[in-house]
Amino acid sequence: TTAEMFPESRFLGVEVHKPGLASLLKKVRSRNLTNVRVVRSDVITLLADRMEGQIFDEVWVLFPDPWSSFNKRRLIRPYFLSLLSQRLNDGGILRVASDVKEYIEHVEAVMDSLPRGPPAPNGGGLRREKGLWVAMTDGFRDAETVPPSYRGATHYE
């Protein structure tokens, strides 16, 4: 797992559904991972109402529900990015992985709508620049999918 690959880092898993949360907690316990914390919450509520300040170096959104017929329910949208920009440290990174090409295209469009240039110091907002967000789609174009070297595989891969 990614937490095992980077024992010096701290990880926060956010999941709203009990089965996913239970599965994650079982893995954390069976592998004795002391650098993982898990919260049962909607991530929007968590970012908006339960956290303060710039606290994340990276945020990974791995295989979110694409909501193909309800674009307004997609996680990656301007409101989420506004909340996230208040919680990312200066120079923070958003990584998004999806196996749905249309979802990545949606994310690209949302990110393209952001102002360009470096983020302002002390939480000046999320801005698009090289390295600020990473779309992880290349592996899904081929039959063999290998996760990037900086993270472990998910059950989607």
PDB file of C-alpha atoms in Angstrom:
ATOM      1  CA  THR A   1       0.000   0.000   0.000  1.00  0.00           C
ATOM      2  CA  THR A   2       0.972   3.623  -0.329  1.00  0.00           C
ATOM      3  CA  ALA A   3       1.041   4.002   3.463  1.00  0.00           C
ATOM      4  CA  GLU A   4       3.533   1.134   3.644  1.00  0.00           C
ATOM      5  CA  MET A   5       5.612   2.661   0.848  1.00  0.00           C
ATOM      6  CA  PHE A   6       5.860   5.966   2.747  1.00  0.00           C
ATOM      7  CA  PRO A   7       5.858   5.204   6.483  1.00  0.00           C
ATOM      8  CA  GLU A   8       7.134   8.700   7.313  1.00  0.00           C
ATOM      9  CA  SER A   9       4.041  10.306   5.741  1.00  0.00           C
ATOM     10  CA  ARG A  10       0.626  10.636   7.331  1.00  0.00           C
ATOM     11  CA  PHE A  11      -2.533   9.623   5.474  1.00  0.00           C
ATOM     12  CA  LEU A  12      -6.164  10.532   6.029  1.00  0.00           C
ATOM     13  CA  GLY A  13      -8.772   8.390   4.325  1.00  0.00           C
ATOM     14  CA  VAL A  14     -12.239   9.886   3.894  1.00  0.00           C
ATOM     15  CA  GLU A  15     -15.136   7.591   3.075  1.00  0.00           C
ATOM     16  CA  VAL A  16     -18.878   8.057   3.477  1.00  0.00           C
ATOM     17  CA  HIS A  17     -20.025   4.469   2.835  1.00  0.00           C
ATOM     18  CA  LYS A  18     -19.781   1.917   5.669  1.00  0.00           C
ATOM     19  CA  PRO A  19     -18.635  -1.049   3.521  1.00  0.00           C
ATOM     20  CA  GLY A  20     -15.726   0.910   2.058  1.00  0.00           C
ATOM     21  CA  LEU A  21     -14.821   2.253   5.475  1.00  0.00           C
ATOM     22  CA  ALA A  22     -14.951  -1.216   7.064  1.00  0.00           C
ATOM     23  CA  SER A  23     -12.753  -2.672   4.337  1.00  0.00           C
ATOM     24  CA  LEU A  24     -10.216   0.113   4.765  1.00  0.00           C
ATOM     25  CA  LEU A  25     -10.143  -0.233   8.550  1.00  0.00           C
ATOM     26  CA  LYS A  26      -9.573  -3.994   8.279  1.00  0.00           C
ATOM     27  CA  LYS A  27      -6.582  -3.409   5.991  1.00  0.00           C
ATOM     28  CA  VAL A  28      -5.143  -0.714   8.240  1.00  0.00           C
ATOM     29  CA  ARG A  29      -5.427  -2.974  11.265  1.00  0.00           C
ATOM     30  CA  SER A  30      -4.141  -6.165   9.593  1.00  0.00           C
ATOM     31  CA  ARG A  31      -1.076  -4.314   8.308  1.00  0.00           C
ATOM     32  CA  ASN A  32      -0.539  -2.424  11.570  1.00  0.00           C
ATOM     33  CA  LEU A  33      -0.406   0.915   9.777  1.00  0.00           C
ATOM     34  CA  THR A  34       0.195   3.627  12.341  1.00  0.00           C
ATOM     35  CA  ASN A  35       0.380   6.443   9.796  1.00  0.00           C
ATOM     36  CA  VAL A  36      -3.236   6.134   8.581  1.00  0.00           C
ATOM     37  CA  ARG A  37      -6.317   7.799  10.018  1.00  0.00           C
ATOM     38  CA  VAL A  38      -9.825   7.245   8.674  1.00  0.00           C
ATOM     39  CA  VAL A  39     -12.877   9.494   8.862  1.00  0.00           C
ATOM     40  CA  ARG A  40     -16.448   8.593   7.953  1.00  0.00           C
ATOM     41  CA  SER A  41     -17.707  11.771   6.385  1.00  0.00           C
ATOM     42  CA  ASP A  42     -18.663  13.463   3.191  1.00  0.00           C
ATOM     43  CA  VAL A  43     -15.445  15.164   2.085  1.00  0.00           C
ATOM     44  CA  ILE A  44     -17.236  18.444   1.308  1.00  0.00           C
ATOM     45  CA  THR A  45     -18.605  18.596   4.866  1.00  0.00           C
ATOM     46  CA  LEU A  46     -15.228  17.645   6.267  1.00  0.00           C
ATOM     47  CA  LEU A  47     -13.366  20.377   4.376  1.00  0.00           C
ATOM     48  CA  ALA A  48     -16.023  23.046   4.956  1.00  0.00           C
ATOM     49  CA  ASP A  49     -17.041  22.456   8.555  1.00  0.00           C
ATOM     50  CA  ARG A  50     -14.588  20.207  10.377  1.00  0.00           C
ATOM     51  CA  MET A  51     -11.128  21.427   9.388  1.00  0.00           C
ATOM     52  CA  GLU A  52      -9.246  24.682   9.627  1.00  0.00           C
ATOM     53  CA  GLY A  53      -6.130  26.069   8.023  1.00  0.00           C
ATOM     54  CA  GLN A  54      -3.756  24.732   5.428  1.00  0.00           C
ATOM     55  CA  ILE A  55      -3.095  21.147   6.451  1.00  0.00           C
ATOM     56  CA  PHE A  56      -2.501  19.039   3.331  1.00  0.00           C
ATOM     57  CA  ASP A  57       0.572  18.735   1.137  1.00  0.00           C
ATOM     58  CA  GLU A  58      -1.278  16.491  -1.310  1.00  0.00           C
ATOM     59  CA  VAL A  59      -4.856  15.415  -1.846  1.00  0.00           C
ATOM     60  CA  TRP A  60      -5.565  12.304  -3.892  1.00  0.00           C
ATOM     61  CA  VAL A  61      -8.983  11.698  -5.380  1.00  0.00           C
ATOM     62  CA  LEU A  62      -8.859   8.106  -6.564  1.00  0.00           C
ATOM     63  CA  PHE A  63     -11.589   6.820  -8.858  1.00  0.00           C
ATOM     64  CA  PRO A  64     -14.493   9.024  -7.747  1.00  0.00           C
ATOM     65  CA  ASP A  65     -18.009   8.234  -8.883  1.00  0.00           C
ATOM     66  CA  PRO A  66     -18.226   9.784 -12.366  1.00  0.00           C
ATOM     67  CA  TRP A  67     -21.952  10.586 -12.054  1.00  0.00           C
ATOM     68  CA  SER A  68     -22.261  10.398 -15.829  1.00  0.00           C
ATOM     69  CA  SER A  69     -25.854  11.641 -15.894  1.00  0.00           C
ATOM     70  CA  PHE A  70     -25.545  14.092 -12.967  1.00  0.00           C
ATOM     71  CA  ASN A  71     -22.513  16.310 -13.589  1.00  0.00           C
ATOM     72  CA  LYS A  72     -23.506  18.610 -10.724  1.00  0.00           C
ATOM     73  CA  ARG A  73     -22.924  15.739  -8.271  1.00  0.00           C
ATOM     74  CA  ARG A  74     -19.341  15.143  -9.360  1.00  0.00           C
ATOM     75  CA  LEU A  75     -16.777  15.746  -6.645  1.00  0.00           C
ATOM     76  CA  ILE A  76     -14.353  17.727  -8.803  1.00  0.00           C
ATOM     77  CA  ARG A  77     -16.186  20.986  -9.355  1.00  0.00           C
ATOM     78  CA  PRO A  78     -15.425  24.639  -8.571  1.00  0.00           C
ATOM     79  CA  TYR A  79     -16.969  24.542  -5.070  1.00  0.00           C
ATOM     80  CA  PHE A  80     -14.855  21.547  -4.011  1.00  0.00           C
ATOM     81  CA  LEU A  81     -11.724  23.169  -5.435  1.00  0.00           C
ATOM     82  CA  SER A  82     -12.501  26.368  -3.554  1.00  0.00           C
ATOM     83  CA  LEU A  83     -12.746  24.433  -0.278  1.00  0.00           C
ATOM     84  CA  LEU A  84      -9.661  22.419  -1.110  1.00  0.00           C
ATOM     85  CA  SER A  85      -7.611  25.513  -1.877  1.00  0.00           C
ATOM     86  CA  GLN A  86      -8.195  26.653   1.708  1.00  0.00           C
ATOM     87  CA  ARG A  87      -6.796  23.357   3.071  1.00  0.00           C
ATOM     88  CA  LEU A  88      -3.795  22.801   0.754  1.00  0.00           C
ATOM     89  CA  ASN A  89      -0.424  24.076   1.876  1.00  0.00           C
ATOM     90  CA  ASP A  90       1.337  26.496  -0.469  1.00  0.00           C
ATOM     91  CA  GLY A  91       2.570  24.436  -3.398  1.00  0.00           C
ATOM     92  CA  GLY A  92       0.111  21.656  -2.555  1.00  0.00           C
ATOM     93  CA  ILE A  93      -0.869  19.100  -5.167  1.00  0.00           C
ATOM     94  CA  LEU A  94      -4.203  17.633  -6.213  1.00  0.00           C
ATOM     95  CA  ARG A  95      -3.964  14.220  -7.879  1.00  0.00           C
ATOM     96  CA  VAL A  96      -6.996  12.711  -9.609  1.00  0.00           C
ATOM     97  CA  ALA A  97      -7.233   9.176 -10.980  1.00  0.00           C
ATOM     98  CA  SER A  98     -10.137   7.845 -12.997  1.00  0.00           C
ATOM     99  CA  ASP A  99     -10.733   5.040 -15.437  1.00  0.00           C
ATOM    100  CA  VAL A 100     -13.517   7.068 -17.079  1.00  0.00           C
ATOM    101  CA  LYS A 101     -12.162   9.218 -19.884  1.00  0.00           C
ATOM    102  CA  GLU A 102     -15.146  11.596 -19.752  1.00  0.00           C
ATOM    103  CA  TYR A 103     -14.509  12.248 -16.059  1.00  0.00           C
ATOM    104  CA  ILE A 104     -10.890  13.209 -16.679  1.00  0.00           C
ATOM    105  CA  GLU A 105     -12.059  15.482 -19.499  1.00  0.00           C
ATOM    106  CA  HIS A 106     -14.491  17.055 -17.025  1.00  0.00           C
ATOM    107  CA  VAL A 107     -11.676  17.543 -14.492  1.00  0.00           C
ATOM    108  CA  GLU A 108      -9.481  19.098 -17.186  1.00  0.00           C
ATOM    109  CA  ALA A 109     -12.265  21.554 -18.066  1.00  0.00           C
ATOM    110  CA  VAL A 110     -12.799  22.507 -14.428  1.00  0.00           C
ATOM    111  CA  MET A 111      -9.055  22.945 -13.876  1.00  0.00           C
ATOM    112  CA  ASP A 112      -8.770  24.995 -17.090  1.00  0.00           C
ATOM    113  CA  SER A 113     -11.351  27.401 -15.665  1.00  0.00           C
ATOM    114  CA  LEU A 114      -9.053  28.260 -12.742  1.00  0.00           C
ATOM    115  CA  PRO A 115      -6.770  31.292 -12.816  1.00  0.00           C
ATOM    116  CA  ARG A 116      -3.281  30.567 -14.088  1.00  0.00           C
ATOM    117  CA  GLY A 117      -0.039  31.329 -12.354  1.00  0.00           C
ATOM    118  CA  PRO A 118       1.459  30.586  -8.981  1.00  0.00           C
ATOM    119  CA  PRO A 119      -0.788  30.430  -5.940  1.00  0.00           C
ATOM    120  CA  ALA A 120      -0.629  33.395  -3.621  1.00  0.00           C
ATOM    121  CA  PRO A 121       1.099  32.787  -0.266  1.00  0.00           C
ATOM    122  CA  ASN A 122      -1.022  31.810   2.726  1.00  0.00           C
ATOM    123  CA  GLY A 123      -3.953  30.185   0.997  1.00  0.00           C
ATOM    124  CA  GLY A 124      -4.427  32.454  -1.979  1.00  0.00           C
ATOM    125  CA  GLY A 125      -6.357  29.780  -3.842  1.00  0.00           C
ATOM    126  CA  LEU A 126      -5.859  26.814  -6.094  1.00  0.00           C
ATOM    127  CA  ARG A 127      -4.412  27.708  -9.465  1.00  0.00           C
ATOM    128  CA  ARG A 128      -3.472  25.556 -12.394  1.00  0.00           C
ATOM    129  CA  GLU A 129       0.171  25.211 -13.206  1.00  0.00           C
ATOM    130  CA  LYS A 130       2.458  22.353 -14.089  1.00  0.00           C
ATOM    131  CA  GLY A 131       2.564  19.939 -11.187  1.00  0.00           C
ATOM    132  CA  LEU A 132      -0.387  21.425  -9.326  1.00  0.00           C
ATOM    133  CA  TRP A 133      -2.750  18.773 -10.508  1.00  0.00           C
ATOM    134  CA  VAL A 134      -1.984  15.462 -12.124  1.00  0.00           C
ATOM    135  CA  ALA A 135      -4.399  13.466 -14.268  1.00  0.00           C
ATOM    136  CA  MET A 136      -3.559   9.781 -14.098  1.00  0.00           C
ATOM    137  CA  THR A 137      -5.143   8.325 -17.235  1.00  0.00           C
ATOM    138  CA  ASP A 138      -2.307   7.024 -19.401  1.00  0.00           C
ATOM    139  CA  GLY A 139      -2.285   3.579 -17.812  1.00  0.00           C
ATOM    140  CA  PHE A 140      -5.905   3.007 -18.703  1.00  0.00           C
ATOM    141  CA  ARG A 141      -5.335   3.320 -22.417  1.00  0.00           C
ATOM    142  CA  ASP A 142      -3.473   0.011 -22.454  1.00  0.00           C
ATOM    143  CA  ALA A 143      -4.721  -3.413 -21.454  1.00  0.00           C
ATOM    144  CA  GLU A 144      -2.098  -3.653 -18.704  1.00  0.00           C
ATOM    145  CA  THR A 145      -2.482  -1.071 -15.988  1.00  0.00           C
ATOM    146  CA  VAL A 146       0.421  -0.315 -13.697  1.00  0.00           C
ATOM    147  CA  PRO A 147      -0.150   2.262 -10.959  1.00  0.00           C
ATOM    148  CA  PRO A 148       2.293   5.163 -10.712  1.00  0.00           C
ATOM    149  CA  SER A 149       5.402   4.454  -8.654  1.00  0.00           C
ATOM    150  CA  TYR A 150       4.441   6.984  -5.960  1.00  0.00           C
ATOM    151  CA  ARG A 151       1.334   5.096  -4.844  1.00  0.00           C
ATOM    152  CA  GLY A 152       0.071   1.572  -4.416  1.00  0.00           C
ATOM    153  CA  ALA A 153      -2.562  -0.064  -6.592  1.00  0.00           C
ATOM    154  CA  THR A 154      -6.242   0.411  -5.906  1.00  0.00           C
ATOM    155  CA  HIS A 155      -8.853  -2.316  -6.338  1.00  0.00           C
ATOM    156  CA  TYR A 156      -9.787  -0.637  -9.647  1.00  0.00           C
ATOM    157  CA  GLU A 157      -6.388  -1.474 -11.145  1.00  0.00           C
TER     158      GLU A 157
END
